Short mmCIF file of C-alpha atoms and ligand atoms in Angstrom, two decimals:
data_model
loop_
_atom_site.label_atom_id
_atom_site.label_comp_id
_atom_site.label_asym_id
_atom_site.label_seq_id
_atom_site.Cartn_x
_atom_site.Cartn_y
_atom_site.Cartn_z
CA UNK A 547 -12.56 46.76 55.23
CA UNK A 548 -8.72 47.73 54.79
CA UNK A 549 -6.35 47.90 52.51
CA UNK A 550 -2.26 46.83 53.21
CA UNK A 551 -1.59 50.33 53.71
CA UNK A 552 -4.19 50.02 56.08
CA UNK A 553 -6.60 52.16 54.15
CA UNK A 554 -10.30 52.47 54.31
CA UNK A 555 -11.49 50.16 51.23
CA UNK A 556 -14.94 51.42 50.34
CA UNK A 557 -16.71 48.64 47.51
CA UNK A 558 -18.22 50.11 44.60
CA UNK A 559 -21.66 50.12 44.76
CA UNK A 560 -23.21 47.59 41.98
CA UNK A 561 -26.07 47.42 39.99
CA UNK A 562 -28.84 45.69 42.32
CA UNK A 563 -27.52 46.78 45.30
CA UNK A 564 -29.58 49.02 47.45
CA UNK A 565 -28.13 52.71 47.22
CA UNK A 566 -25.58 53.49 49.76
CA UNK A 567 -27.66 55.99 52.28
CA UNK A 568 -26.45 59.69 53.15
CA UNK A 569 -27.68 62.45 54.34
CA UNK A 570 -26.21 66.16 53.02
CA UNK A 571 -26.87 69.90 52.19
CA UNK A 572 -27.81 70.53 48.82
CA UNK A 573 -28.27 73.96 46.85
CA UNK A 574 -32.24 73.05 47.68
CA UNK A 575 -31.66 72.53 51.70
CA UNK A 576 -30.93 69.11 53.50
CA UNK A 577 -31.52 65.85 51.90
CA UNK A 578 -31.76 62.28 53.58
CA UNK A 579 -31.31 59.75 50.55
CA UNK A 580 -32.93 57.49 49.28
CA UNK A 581 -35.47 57.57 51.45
CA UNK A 582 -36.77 61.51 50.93
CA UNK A 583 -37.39 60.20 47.37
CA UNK A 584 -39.45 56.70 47.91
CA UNK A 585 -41.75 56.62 44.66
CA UNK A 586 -39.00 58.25 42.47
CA UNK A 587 -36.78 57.21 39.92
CA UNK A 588 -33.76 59.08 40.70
CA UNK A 589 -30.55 59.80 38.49
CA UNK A 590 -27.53 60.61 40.95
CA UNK A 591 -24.85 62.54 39.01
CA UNK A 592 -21.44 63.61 39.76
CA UNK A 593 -19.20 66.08 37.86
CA UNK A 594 -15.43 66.90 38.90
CA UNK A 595 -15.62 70.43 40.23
CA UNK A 596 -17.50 73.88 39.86
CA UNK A 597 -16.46 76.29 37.81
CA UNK A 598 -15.31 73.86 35.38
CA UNK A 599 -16.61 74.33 31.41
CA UNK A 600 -17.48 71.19 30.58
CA UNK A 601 -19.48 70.36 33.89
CA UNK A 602 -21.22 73.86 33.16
CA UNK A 603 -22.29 72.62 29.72
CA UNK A 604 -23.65 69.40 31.35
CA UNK A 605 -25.51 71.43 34.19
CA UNK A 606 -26.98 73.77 31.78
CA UNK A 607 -28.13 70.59 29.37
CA UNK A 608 -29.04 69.13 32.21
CA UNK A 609 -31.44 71.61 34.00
CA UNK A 610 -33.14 72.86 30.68
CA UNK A 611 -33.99 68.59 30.34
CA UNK A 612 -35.26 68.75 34.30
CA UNK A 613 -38.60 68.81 33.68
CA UNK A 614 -38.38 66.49 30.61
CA UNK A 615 -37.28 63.85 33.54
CA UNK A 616 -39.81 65.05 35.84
CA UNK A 617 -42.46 63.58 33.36
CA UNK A 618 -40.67 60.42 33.68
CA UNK A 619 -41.33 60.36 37.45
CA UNK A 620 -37.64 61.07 37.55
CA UNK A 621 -34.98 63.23 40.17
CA UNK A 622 -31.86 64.65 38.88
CA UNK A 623 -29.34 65.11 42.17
CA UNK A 624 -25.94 66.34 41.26
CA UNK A 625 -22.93 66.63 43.61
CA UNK A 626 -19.54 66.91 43.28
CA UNK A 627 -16.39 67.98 46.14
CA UNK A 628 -17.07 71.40 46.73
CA UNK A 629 -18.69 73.47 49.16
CA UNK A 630 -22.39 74.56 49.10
CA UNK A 631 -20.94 78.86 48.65
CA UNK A 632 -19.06 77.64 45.48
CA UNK A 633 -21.83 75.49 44.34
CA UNK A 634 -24.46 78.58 44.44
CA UNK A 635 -22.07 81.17 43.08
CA UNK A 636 -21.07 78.65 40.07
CA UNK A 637 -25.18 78.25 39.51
CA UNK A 638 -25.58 82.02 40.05
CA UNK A 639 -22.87 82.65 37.70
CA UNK A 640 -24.38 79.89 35.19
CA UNK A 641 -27.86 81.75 35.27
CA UNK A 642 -26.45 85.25 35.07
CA UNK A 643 -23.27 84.79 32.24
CA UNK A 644 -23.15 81.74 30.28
CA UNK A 645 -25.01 80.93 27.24
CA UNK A 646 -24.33 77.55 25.68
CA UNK A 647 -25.63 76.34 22.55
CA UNK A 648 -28.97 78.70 22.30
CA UNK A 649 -29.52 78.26 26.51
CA UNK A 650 -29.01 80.61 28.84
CA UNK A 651 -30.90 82.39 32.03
CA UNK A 652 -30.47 79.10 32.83
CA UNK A 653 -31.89 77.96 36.13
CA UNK A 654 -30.02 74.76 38.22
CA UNK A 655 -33.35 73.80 40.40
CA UNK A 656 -32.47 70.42 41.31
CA UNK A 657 -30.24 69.87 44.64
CA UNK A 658 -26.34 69.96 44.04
CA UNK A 659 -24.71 68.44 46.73
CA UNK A 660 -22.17 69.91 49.15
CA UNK A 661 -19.28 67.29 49.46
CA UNK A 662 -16.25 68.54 50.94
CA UNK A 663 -15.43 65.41 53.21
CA UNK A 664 -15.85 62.89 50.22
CA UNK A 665 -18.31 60.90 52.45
CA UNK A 666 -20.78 60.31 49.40
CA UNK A 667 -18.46 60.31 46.35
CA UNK A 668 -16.68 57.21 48.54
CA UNK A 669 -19.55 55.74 48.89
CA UNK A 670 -20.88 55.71 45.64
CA UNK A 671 -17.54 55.18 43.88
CA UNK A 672 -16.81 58.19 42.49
CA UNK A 673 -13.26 59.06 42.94
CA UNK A 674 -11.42 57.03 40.71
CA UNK A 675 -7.21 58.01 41.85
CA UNK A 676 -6.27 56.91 38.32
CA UNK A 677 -7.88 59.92 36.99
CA UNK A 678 -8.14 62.24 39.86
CA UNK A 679 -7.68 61.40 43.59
CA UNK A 680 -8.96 65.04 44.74
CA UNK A 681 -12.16 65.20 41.89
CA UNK A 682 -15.39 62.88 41.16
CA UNK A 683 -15.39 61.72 37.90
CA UNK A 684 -18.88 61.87 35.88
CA UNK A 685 -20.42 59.16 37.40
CA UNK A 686 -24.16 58.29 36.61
CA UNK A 687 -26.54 56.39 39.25
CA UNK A 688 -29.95 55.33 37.95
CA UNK A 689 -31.86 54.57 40.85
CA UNK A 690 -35.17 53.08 40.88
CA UNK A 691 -38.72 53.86 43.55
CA UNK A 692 -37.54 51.14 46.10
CA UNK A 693 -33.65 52.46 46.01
CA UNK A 694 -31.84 50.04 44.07
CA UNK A 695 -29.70 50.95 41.82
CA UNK A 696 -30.69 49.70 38.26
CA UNK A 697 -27.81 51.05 35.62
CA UNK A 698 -24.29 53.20 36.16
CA UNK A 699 -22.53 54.87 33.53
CA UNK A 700 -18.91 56.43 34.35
CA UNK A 701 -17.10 59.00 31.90
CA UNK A 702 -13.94 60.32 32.27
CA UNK A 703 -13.01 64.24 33.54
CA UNK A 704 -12.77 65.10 29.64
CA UNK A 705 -15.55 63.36 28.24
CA UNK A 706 -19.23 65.90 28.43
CA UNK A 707 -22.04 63.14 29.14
CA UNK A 708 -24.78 62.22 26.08
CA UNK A 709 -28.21 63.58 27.56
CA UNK A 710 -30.13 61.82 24.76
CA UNK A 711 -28.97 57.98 26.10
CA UNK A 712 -29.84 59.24 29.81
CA UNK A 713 -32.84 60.00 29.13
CA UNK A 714 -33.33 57.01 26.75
CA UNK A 715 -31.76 54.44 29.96
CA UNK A 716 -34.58 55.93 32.40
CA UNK A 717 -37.24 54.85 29.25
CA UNK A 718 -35.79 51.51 28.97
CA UNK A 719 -35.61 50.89 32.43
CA UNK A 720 -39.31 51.84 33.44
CA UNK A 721 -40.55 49.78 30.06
CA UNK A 722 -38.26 47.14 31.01
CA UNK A 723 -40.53 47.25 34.49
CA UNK A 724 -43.74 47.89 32.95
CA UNK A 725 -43.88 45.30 30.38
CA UNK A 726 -41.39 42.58 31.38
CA UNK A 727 -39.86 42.13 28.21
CA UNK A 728 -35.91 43.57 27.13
CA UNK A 729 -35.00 46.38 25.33
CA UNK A 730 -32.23 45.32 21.94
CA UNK A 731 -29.37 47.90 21.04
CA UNK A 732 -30.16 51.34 20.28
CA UNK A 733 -33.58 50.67 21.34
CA UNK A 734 -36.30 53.70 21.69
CA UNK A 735 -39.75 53.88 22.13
CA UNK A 736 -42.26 52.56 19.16
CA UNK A 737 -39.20 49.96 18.67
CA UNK A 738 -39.75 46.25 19.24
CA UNK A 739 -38.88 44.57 22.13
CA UNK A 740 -37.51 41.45 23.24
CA UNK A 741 -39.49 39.00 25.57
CA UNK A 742 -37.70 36.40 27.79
CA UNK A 743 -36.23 33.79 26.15
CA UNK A 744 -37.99 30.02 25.96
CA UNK A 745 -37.51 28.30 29.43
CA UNK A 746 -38.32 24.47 28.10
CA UNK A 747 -38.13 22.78 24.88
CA UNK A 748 -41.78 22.87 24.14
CA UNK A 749 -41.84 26.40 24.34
CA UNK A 750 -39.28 26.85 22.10
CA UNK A 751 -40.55 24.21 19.68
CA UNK A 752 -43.93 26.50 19.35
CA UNK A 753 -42.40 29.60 19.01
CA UNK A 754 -40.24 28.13 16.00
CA UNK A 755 -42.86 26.52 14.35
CA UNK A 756 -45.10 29.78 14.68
CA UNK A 757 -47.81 29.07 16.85
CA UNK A 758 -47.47 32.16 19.15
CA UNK A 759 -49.32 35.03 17.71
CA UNK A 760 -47.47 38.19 17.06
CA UNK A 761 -43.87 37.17 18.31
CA UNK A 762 -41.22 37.67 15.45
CA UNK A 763 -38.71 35.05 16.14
CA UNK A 764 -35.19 35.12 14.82
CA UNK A 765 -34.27 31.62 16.30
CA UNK A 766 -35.61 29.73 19.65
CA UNK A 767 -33.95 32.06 22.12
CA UNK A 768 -34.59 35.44 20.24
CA UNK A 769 -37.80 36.33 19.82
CA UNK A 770 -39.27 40.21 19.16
CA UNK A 771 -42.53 41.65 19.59
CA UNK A 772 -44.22 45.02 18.88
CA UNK A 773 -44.69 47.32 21.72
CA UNK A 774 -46.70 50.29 20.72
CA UNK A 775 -44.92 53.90 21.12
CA UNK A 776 -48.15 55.29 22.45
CA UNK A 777 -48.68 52.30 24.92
CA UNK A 778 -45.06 53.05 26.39
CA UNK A 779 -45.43 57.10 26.46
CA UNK A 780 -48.56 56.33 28.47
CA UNK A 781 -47.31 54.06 30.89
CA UNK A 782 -43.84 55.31 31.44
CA UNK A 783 -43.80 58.63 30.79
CA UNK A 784 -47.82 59.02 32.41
CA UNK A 785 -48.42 61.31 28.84
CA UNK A 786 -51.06 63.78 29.45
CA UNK A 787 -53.82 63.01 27.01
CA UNK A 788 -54.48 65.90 23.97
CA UNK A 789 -58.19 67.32 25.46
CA UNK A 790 -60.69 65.91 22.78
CA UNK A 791 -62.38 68.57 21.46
CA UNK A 792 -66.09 68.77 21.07
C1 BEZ B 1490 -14.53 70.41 32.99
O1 BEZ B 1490 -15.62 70.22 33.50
O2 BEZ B 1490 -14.35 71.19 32.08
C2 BEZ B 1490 -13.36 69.62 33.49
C3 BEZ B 1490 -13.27 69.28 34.82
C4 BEZ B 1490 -12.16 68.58 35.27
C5 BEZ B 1490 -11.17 68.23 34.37
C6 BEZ B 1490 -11.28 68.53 33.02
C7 BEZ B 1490 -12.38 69.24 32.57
#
């Protein structure tokens, strides 16, 4: 597709597409996605550039969380328009100079991709000319086993990403999955959660009058139930069970 100016128009990739397929080099060797990580939940992240400080904050966070992720059957893949030689001397530097809020020796292990031509950040949306036409903005991909793409999140060049709703988006999207119900505002684990709403008037006529055990229901079409924290930990996050001791 083209633009006027004759232009290569690229469309955004949206949530419940498939993800756009690419293969690259990455700080961890050669990667063909989506398909070397079938099974996965994957969160594809860009940042605008190497040796930049707030993208080094995020990388640190980000890396010290890796294996909290991992738990959650879940691959961090970063990228952003630089070459692989800049990418491992900014993660070199990172391990070997900068401390940042009590981390630091900190070690990038997940694959940083190399993307000098643009060819993924195109793909996947992630130059936005408005705020930079030469860096990625910080673009967020969730992307779920079968490679569609379940939630984005875009911040700005100046805005440092909030770790604690990543983390809380690949929760809600597995217990979303799990349990078929809906997760309300703020929600976390141990909260309630929201089952679908009444698809005939019967069904709405028992839930008001009460007749379906443990559903809390504010009106017809907004009804609650508990969902035990321990029941999603074990599911989602596959919680190794405490040994029981003799
Ligand atoms: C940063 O990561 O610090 C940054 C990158 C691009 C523009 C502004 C800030």
């Amino acid at each position: 597709m083209e633009n006027i100016l004759n232009e290569e128009v690229i469309p955004m990739p949206r949530i419940g597409d498939k993800a756009p397929e690419f293969k690259a080099k990455t700080t961890q060797g050669d990667i063909n996605f989506p398909a070397d990580y079938q099974g996965k939940w994957v969160i594809l992240f860009s940042h605008p550039a190497d040796f930049t400080p707030v993208c080094t904050s995020e990388f640190m966070t980000f890396a010290t969380l890796e294996e909290k992720f991992a738990k959650a059957n879940t691959q961090l893949i970063g990228l952003s328009i630089d070459g692989l030689y800049s990418h491992i001397a900014w993660l070199r530097t990172i391990k070997d100079k900068i401390e940042f809020k009590g981390m630091k020796n900190v070690d990038v292990k997940f694959p940083l991709i190399e993307d000098i031509t643009m060819n993924v950040a195109k793909k996947y949306g992630m130059i936005m000319p408005g705020e930079s036409s030469t860096q990625a903005v910080r673009a967020v991909f969730f992307i779920d086993p079968k490679g569609t793409i379940r939630a984005i999140i875009y911040y700005p060049l100046s805005l440092g990403r909030n770790f604690d709703e990543l983390y809380r988006v690949i929760v809600a999207l597995q217990t979303a999955d799990e349990f078929a119900v809906a997760t309300p505002a703020d929600w976390k684990p141990g909260d309630d959660v929201i089952i679908s709403p009444a698809g005939s008037c019967g069904v709405a006529k028992e839930r008001m009058d009460g007749n379906v055990e443990g559903l809390d229901c504010k009106d017809w079409f907004f009804c609650t139930k508990k969902l035990d924290k321990d029941m999603v930990l074990d599911k989602v996050l596959k919680k190794e069970k405490e040994p029981v001791l003799a």
